[in-house]
Amino acid sequence: MAIIAHPPGEEIQFDWVELPDPPAEWGVGANAHLLVGALAHSGRWRAVLAEAETFPHLVQSIDAILRRLGGTARRWRFDRMATVCHPPTGRILPTFAAVAKYYGAGVDICPPRRGNRKGVVEKANHSAAQRWWRTVPDGISIEAGQNGIDKLAAQMDSRRRKLDGASTTVAELAEAEPLLDLPTRPFPAELEQTRVVSPQGLVSFAGNYYSVPPGLTGAHVTVRIRLGEDDLHVVTAGRAVIAHHRRAPDGAGQTIRDAGHWRSACPSSTLLTPSST
């Protein structure tokens, strides 16, 4: 097999990994979804858990990986995933071309039956599956799972490498890669997640809880955000907005209540000042 040269800062390879039997608390079905991004020159990789593999989840995960890497390479490489290109032809979708342009990157699609073109990320996939996923216990939160994969990725930066006969590490090679700066905010894709309202009148999203009006316990609603913005909306199946909140930091474990929701749910004689932490 021919060795493919990868100049510093030239390419990052992305790939989804589907991991079987995730903790039930994650609510993602039969498989967890992990997007892995690897710098082709140095081999540094980072990975992000997502609830699905839709276009907005892909955009959100790419942005999170790039920020963990500290910038973007000039080219992004993918296999023929349907959210990026037209699989039979490899033609880039206009929606994804707009994303790459926003970050200042070009997009390359692997030719058919040429898996070695993204061999760097596939090695990272193997590390994630063998060294991390097998150790994930039942009952762990998805935020704790993300912390675990972040720690493993950072540990893997200590791998030894040979460059022109000299010994170095993945971390040293990666720090020398000339990555492009990132936009201040993510590409503004709109992300939606279906949720079931809890008995406490709350819906969960990204490690926090947000209130909805009373009387909706057990109802299916949709949490809607635009990446890079601070607002969160909860809408019904009929697309009516029933709640609007300012988002808490992801994974903060905060409960955000609207004063109107609280007052409607509590008799006036027992009304307490709601927590807005």
GROMACS .gro file of C-alpha atoms in nm:
model
  277
    1MET     CA    1   0.000   0.000   0.000
    2ALA     CA    2   0.139   0.339  -0.100
    3ILE     CA    3   0.215   0.589   0.178
    4ILE     CA    4   0.018   0.910   0.126
    5ALA     CA    5   0.201   1.230   0.216
    6HIS     CA    6   0.006   1.480   0.427
    7PRO     CA    7   0.165   1.826   0.458
    8PRO     CA    8   0.118   2.001   0.794
    9GLY     CA    9  -0.214   2.182   0.822
   10GLU     CA   10  -0.340   2.048   0.491
   11GLU     CA   11  -0.605   1.789   0.581
   12ILE     CA   12  -0.839   1.676   0.855
   13GLN     CA   13  -1.031   1.351   0.811
   14PHE     CA   14  -1.381   1.302   0.954
   15ASP     CA   15  -1.577   0.984   1.011
   16TRP     CA   16  -1.878   0.866   1.210
   17VAL     CA   17  -1.841   0.568   1.441
   18GLU     CA   18  -2.156   0.386   1.552
   19LEU     CA   19  -2.100   0.228   1.894
   20PRO     CA   20  -2.340  -0.049   2.002
   21ASP     CA   21  -2.553  -0.069   2.316
   22PRO     CA   22  -2.510   0.280   2.466
   23PRO     CA   23  -2.642   0.352   2.817
   24ALA     CA   24  -3.021   0.377   2.805
   25GLU     CA   25  -3.004   0.718   2.976
   26TRP     CA   26  -2.857   0.865   2.658
   27GLY     CA   27  -3.180   0.806   2.465
   28VAL     CA   28  -3.003   0.757   2.132
   29GLY     CA   29  -3.137   0.412   2.041
   30ALA     CA   30  -2.934   0.105   1.955
   31ASN     CA   31  -2.611   0.290   1.876
   32ALA     CA   32  -2.422   0.591   2.005
   33HIS     CA   33  -2.294   0.831   1.740
   34LEU     CA   34  -1.935   0.949   1.763
   35LEU     CA   35  -1.783   1.187   1.508
   36VAL     CA   36  -1.405   1.159   1.497
   37GLY     CA   37  -1.179   1.417   1.334
   38ALA     CA   38  -0.806   1.349   1.284
   39LEU     CA   39  -0.531   1.577   1.154
   40ALA     CA   40  -0.377   1.376   0.873
   41HIS     CA   41  -0.020   1.502   0.924
   42SER     CA   42   0.026   1.471   1.300
   43GLY     CA   43  -0.240   1.213   1.381
   44ARG     CA   44  -0.393   1.424   1.660
   45TRP     CA   45  -0.763   1.345   1.689
   46ARG     CA   46  -1.064   1.461   1.882
   47ALA     CA   47  -1.416   1.315   1.895
   48VAL     CA   48  -1.765   1.431   1.987
   49LEU     CA   49  -2.077   1.237   2.086
   50ALA     CA   50  -2.395   1.334   1.901
   51GLU     CA   51  -2.757   1.226   1.939
   52ALA     CA   52  -2.790   1.153   1.565
   53GLU     CA   53  -2.605   1.181   1.234
   54THR     CA   54  -2.827   1.444   1.070
   55PHE     CA   55  -2.690   1.751   0.892
   56PRO     CA   56  -2.720   1.987   1.194
   57HIS     CA   57  -2.567   1.725   1.426
   58LEU     CA   58  -2.278   1.685   1.182
   59VAL     CA   59  -2.222   2.062   1.170
   60GLN     CA   60  -2.240   2.090   1.549
   61SER     CA   61  -1.993   1.803   1.592
   62ILE     CA   62  -1.748   1.935   1.331
   63ASP     CA   63  -1.742   2.273   1.503
   64ALA     CA   64  -1.684   2.113   1.844
   65ILE     CA   65  -1.397   1.902   1.708
   66LEU     CA   66  -1.231   2.197   1.536
   67ARG     CA   67  -1.245   2.401   1.857
   68ARG     CA   68  -1.086   2.111   2.047
   69LEU     CA   69  -0.809   2.100   1.784
   70GLY     CA   70  -0.758   2.476   1.797
   71GLY     CA   71  -0.833   2.548   1.430
   72THR     CA   72  -0.908   2.387   1.097
   73ALA     CA   73  -0.696   2.230   0.827
   74ARG     CA   74  -0.735   2.367   0.477
   75ARG     CA   75  -0.913   2.057   0.346
   76TRP     CA   76  -1.176   1.832   0.502
   77ARG     CA   77  -1.195   1.470   0.388
   78PHE     CA   78  -1.506   1.250   0.414
   79ASP     CA   79  -1.632   0.923   0.282
   80ARG     CA   80  -1.954   0.938   0.082
   81MET     CA   81  -2.187   1.029   0.367
   82ALA     CA   82  -2.525   1.155   0.249
   83THR     CA   83  -2.516   1.472   0.462
   84VAL     CA   84  -2.200   1.586   0.282
   85CYS     CA   85  -2.236   1.471  -0.078
   86HIS     CA   86  -2.447   1.283  -0.330
   87PRO     CA   87  -2.314   0.932  -0.258
   88PRO     CA   88  -2.329   0.787  -0.612
   89THR     CA   89  -2.135   1.076  -0.765
   90GLY     CA   90  -1.945   1.229  -0.474
   91ARG     CA   91  -2.077   1.574  -0.569
   92ILE     CA   92  -2.073   1.807  -0.265
   93LEU     CA   93  -2.418   1.919  -0.150
   94PRO     CA   94  -2.476   2.296  -0.165
   95THR     CA   95  -2.584   2.294   0.201
   96PHE     CA   96  -2.255   2.142   0.310
   97ALA     CA   97  -2.048   2.351   0.071
   98ALA     CA   98  -2.183   2.656   0.256
   99VAL     CA   99  -2.058   2.509   0.585
  100ALA     CA  100  -1.708   2.446   0.453
  101LYS     CA  101  -1.693   2.796   0.301
  102TYR     CA  102  -1.794   2.945   0.637
  103TYR     CA  103  -1.487   2.783   0.798
  104GLY     CA  104  -1.259   2.860   0.502
  105ALA     CA  105  -1.201   2.494   0.413
  106GLY     CA  106  -1.231   2.287   0.097
  107VAL     CA  107  -1.393   1.943   0.090
  108ASP     CA  108  -1.255   1.620  -0.057
  109ILE     CA  109  -1.454   1.299  -0.095
  110CYS     CA  110  -1.285   0.960  -0.090
  111PRO     CA  111  -1.296   0.779  -0.425
  112PRO     CA  112  -1.496   0.454  -0.427
  113ARG     CA  113  -1.315   0.158  -0.271
  114ARG     CA  114  -1.024   0.375  -0.156
  115GLY     CA  115  -1.053   0.346   0.221
  116ASN     CA  116  -0.680   0.411   0.268
  117ARG     CA  117  -0.745   0.778   0.181
  118LYS     CA  118  -0.872   0.831   0.535
  119GLY     CA  119  -0.661   0.578   0.717
  120VAL     CA  120  -0.557   0.828   0.987
  121VAL     CA  121  -0.910   0.878   1.115
  122GLU     CA  122  -0.986   0.507   1.091
  123LYS     CA  123  -0.696   0.437   1.328
  124ALA     CA  124  -0.846   0.693   1.566
  125ASN     CA  125  -1.184   0.520   1.534
  126HIS     CA  126  -1.022   0.195   1.643
  127SER     CA  127  -0.863   0.362   1.947
  128ALA     CA  128  -1.196   0.513   2.050
  129ALA     CA  129  -1.379   0.183   2.018
  130GLN     CA  130  -1.117  -0.036   2.185
  131ARG     CA  131  -0.972   0.188   2.456
  132TRP     CA  132  -1.276   0.394   2.556
  133TRP     CA  133  -1.610   0.247   2.452
  134ARG     CA  134  -1.548  -0.091   2.615
  135THR     CA  135  -1.491   0.086   2.948
  136VAL     CA  136  -1.810   0.299   2.945
  137PRO     CA  137  -2.035   0.175   3.229
  138ASP     CA  138  -2.414   0.164   3.239
  139GLY     CA  139  -2.575   0.461   3.409
  140ILE     CA  140  -2.312   0.713   3.301
  141SER     CA  141  -2.438   1.042   3.158
  142ILE     CA  142  -2.361   1.142   2.800
  143GLU     CA  143  -2.167   1.441   2.940
  144ALA     CA  144  -1.950   1.206   3.146
  145GLY     CA  145  -1.905   0.992   2.837
  146GLN     CA  146  -1.782   1.296   2.645
  147ASN     CA  147  -1.537   1.375   2.923
  148GLY     CA  148  -1.403   1.023   2.891
  149ILE     CA  149  -1.338   1.043   2.518
  150ASP     CA  150  -1.181   1.388   2.559
  151LYS     CA  151  -0.936   1.247   2.816
  152LEU     CA  152  -0.842   0.952   2.595
  153ALA     CA  153  -0.785   1.176   2.292
  154ALA     CA  154  -0.556   1.402   2.496
  155GLN     CA  155  -0.364   1.102   2.630
  156MET     CA  156  -0.311   0.974   2.276
  157ASP     CA  157  -0.121   1.294   2.195
  158SER     CA  158   0.177   1.143   2.375
  159ARG     CA  159   0.225   0.874   2.106
  160ARG     CA  160   0.579   0.868   1.969
  161ARG     CA  161   0.651   0.947   1.604
  162LYS     CA  162   0.957   0.951   1.378
  163LEU     CA  163   0.998   1.247   1.143
  164ASP     CA  164   1.303   1.265   0.917
  165GLY     CA  165   1.480   1.028   1.153
  166ALA     CA  166   1.411   1.238   1.463
  167SER     CA  167   1.191   1.121   1.751
  168THR     CA  168   0.891   1.338   1.833
  169THR     CA  169   0.532   1.306   1.958
  170VAL     CA  170   0.189   1.355   1.809
  171ALA     CA  171   0.146   1.660   2.035
  172GLU     CA  172   0.467   1.823   1.911
  173LEU     CA  173   0.375   1.762   1.549
  174ALA     CA  174   0.022   1.892   1.602
  175GLU     CA  175   0.133   2.211   1.776
  176ALA     CA  176   0.347   2.292   1.473
  177GLU     CA  177   0.064   2.247   1.222
  178PRO     CA  178  -0.044   2.581   1.070
  179LEU     CA  179  -0.420   2.558   1.126
  180LEU     CA  180  -0.662   2.828   1.013
  181ASP     CA  181  -0.843   3.038   1.272
  182LEU     CA  182  -1.208   2.958   1.340
  183PRO     CA  183  -1.509   3.190   1.322
  184THR     CA  184  -1.623   3.324   1.657
  185ARG     CA  185  -1.949   3.127   1.640
  186PRO     CA  186  -2.048   2.796   1.480
  187PHE     CA  187  -2.217   2.783   1.143
  188PRO     CA  188  -2.582   2.874   1.221
  189ALA     CA  189  -2.748   2.541   1.144
  190GLU     CA  190  -3.082   2.480   1.316
  191LEU     CA  191  -3.082   2.180   1.548
  192GLU     CA  192  -3.395   2.004   1.676
  193GLN     CA  193  -3.431   1.730   1.939
  194THR     CA  194  -3.749   1.548   2.041
  195ARG     CA  195  -3.807   1.528   2.414
  196VAL     CA  196  -4.073   1.398   2.657
  197VAL     CA  197  -4.189   1.641   2.926
  198SER     CA  198  -4.105   1.516   3.277
  199PRO     CA  199  -4.355   1.504   3.569
  200GLN     CA  200  -4.184   1.820   3.694
  201GLY     CA  201  -4.272   2.005   3.373
  202LEU     CA  202  -3.915   2.002   3.241
  203VAL     CA  203  -3.737   1.894   2.923
  204SER     CA  204  -3.372   1.799   2.910
  205PHE     CA  205  -3.125   1.939   2.660
  206ALA     CA  206  -2.743   1.929   2.652
  207GLY     CA  207  -2.708   1.850   3.021
  208ASN     CA  208  -2.962   2.104   3.152
  209TYR     CA  209  -3.339   2.119   3.217
  210TYR     CA  210  -3.586   2.377   3.087
  211SER     CA  211  -3.945   2.441   3.198
  212VAL     CA  212  -4.262   2.427   2.988
  213PRO     CA  213  -4.616   2.535   3.078
  214PRO     CA  214  -4.810   2.305   3.317
  215GLY     CA  215  -5.031   2.024   3.193
  216LEU     CA  216  -4.782   1.879   2.944
  217THR     CA  217  -4.642   1.590   3.147
  218GLY     CA  218  -4.561   1.301   2.913
  219ALA     CA  219  -4.609   1.507   2.598
  220HIS     CA  220  -4.362   1.485   2.311
  221VAL     CA  221  -4.214   1.826   2.227
  222THR     CA  222  -3.925   1.953   2.019
  223VAL     CA  223  -3.634   2.156   2.154
  224ARG     CA  224  -3.502   2.388   1.885
  225ILE     CA  225  -3.180   2.592   1.881
  226ARG     CA  226  -2.969   2.768   1.621
  227LEU     CA  227  -2.601   2.685   1.662
  228GLY     CA  228  -2.403   2.977   1.796
  229GLU     CA  229  -2.706   3.155   1.943
  230ASP     CA  230  -2.811   3.167   2.307
  231ASP     CA  231  -3.187   3.115   2.269
  232LEU     CA  232  -3.373   2.787   2.310
  233HIS     CA  233  -3.733   2.727   2.200
  234VAL     CA  234  -3.966   2.441   2.286
  235VAL     CA  235  -4.233   2.375   2.024
  236THR     CA  236  -4.529   2.141   1.986
  237ALA     CA  237  -4.589   1.893   1.706
  238GLY     CA  238  -4.792   2.169   1.541
  239ARG     CA  239  -4.483   2.399   1.556
  240ALA     CA  240  -4.636   2.631   1.817
  241VAL     CA  241  -4.372   2.782   2.047
  242ILE     CA  242  -4.465   2.706   2.409
  243ALA     CA  243  -4.142   2.806   2.585
  244HIS     CA  244  -3.843   3.032   2.525
  245HIS     CA  245  -3.529   3.030   2.739
  246ARG     CA  246  -3.175   3.158   2.742
  247ARG     CA  247  -2.949   2.856   2.726
  248ALA     CA  248  -2.733   2.750   3.017
  249PRO     CA  249  -2.378   2.627   2.943
  250ASP     CA  250  -2.389   2.274   2.804
  251GLY     CA  251  -2.347   2.008   3.071
  252ALA     CA  252  -2.391   2.253   3.361
  253GLY     CA  253  -2.672   2.052   3.523
  254GLN     CA  254  -2.884   2.365   3.568
  255THR     CA  255  -3.262   2.387   3.584
  256ILE     CA  256  -3.398   2.692   3.404
  257ARG     CA  257  -3.756   2.787   3.493
  258ASP     CA  258  -3.978   3.054   3.343
  259ALA     CA  259  -4.156   3.250   3.617
  260GLY     CA  260  -4.486   3.221   3.429
  261HIS     CA  261  -4.460   2.842   3.412
  262TRP     CA  262  -4.387   2.829   3.786
  263ARG     CA  263  -4.677   3.054   3.887
  264SER     CA  264  -4.923   2.863   3.672
  265ALA     CA  265  -4.818   2.536   3.831
  266CYS     CA  266  -4.827   2.656   4.195
  267PRO     CA  267  -5.120   2.783   4.408
  268SER     CA  268  -5.067   3.148   4.503
  269SER     CA  269  -5.051   3.058   4.871
  270THR     CA  270  -4.749   2.838   4.814
  271LEU     CA  271  -4.574   3.044   4.547
  272LEU     CA  272  -4.197   3.043   4.583
  273THR     CA  273  -3.937   3.241   4.399
  274PRO     CA  274  -3.823   3.014   4.115
  275SER     CA  275  -3.463   2.917   4.071
  276SER     CA  276  -3.305   3.066   3.760
  277THR     CA  277  -2.963   2.918   3.805
   0.00000   0.00000   0.00000
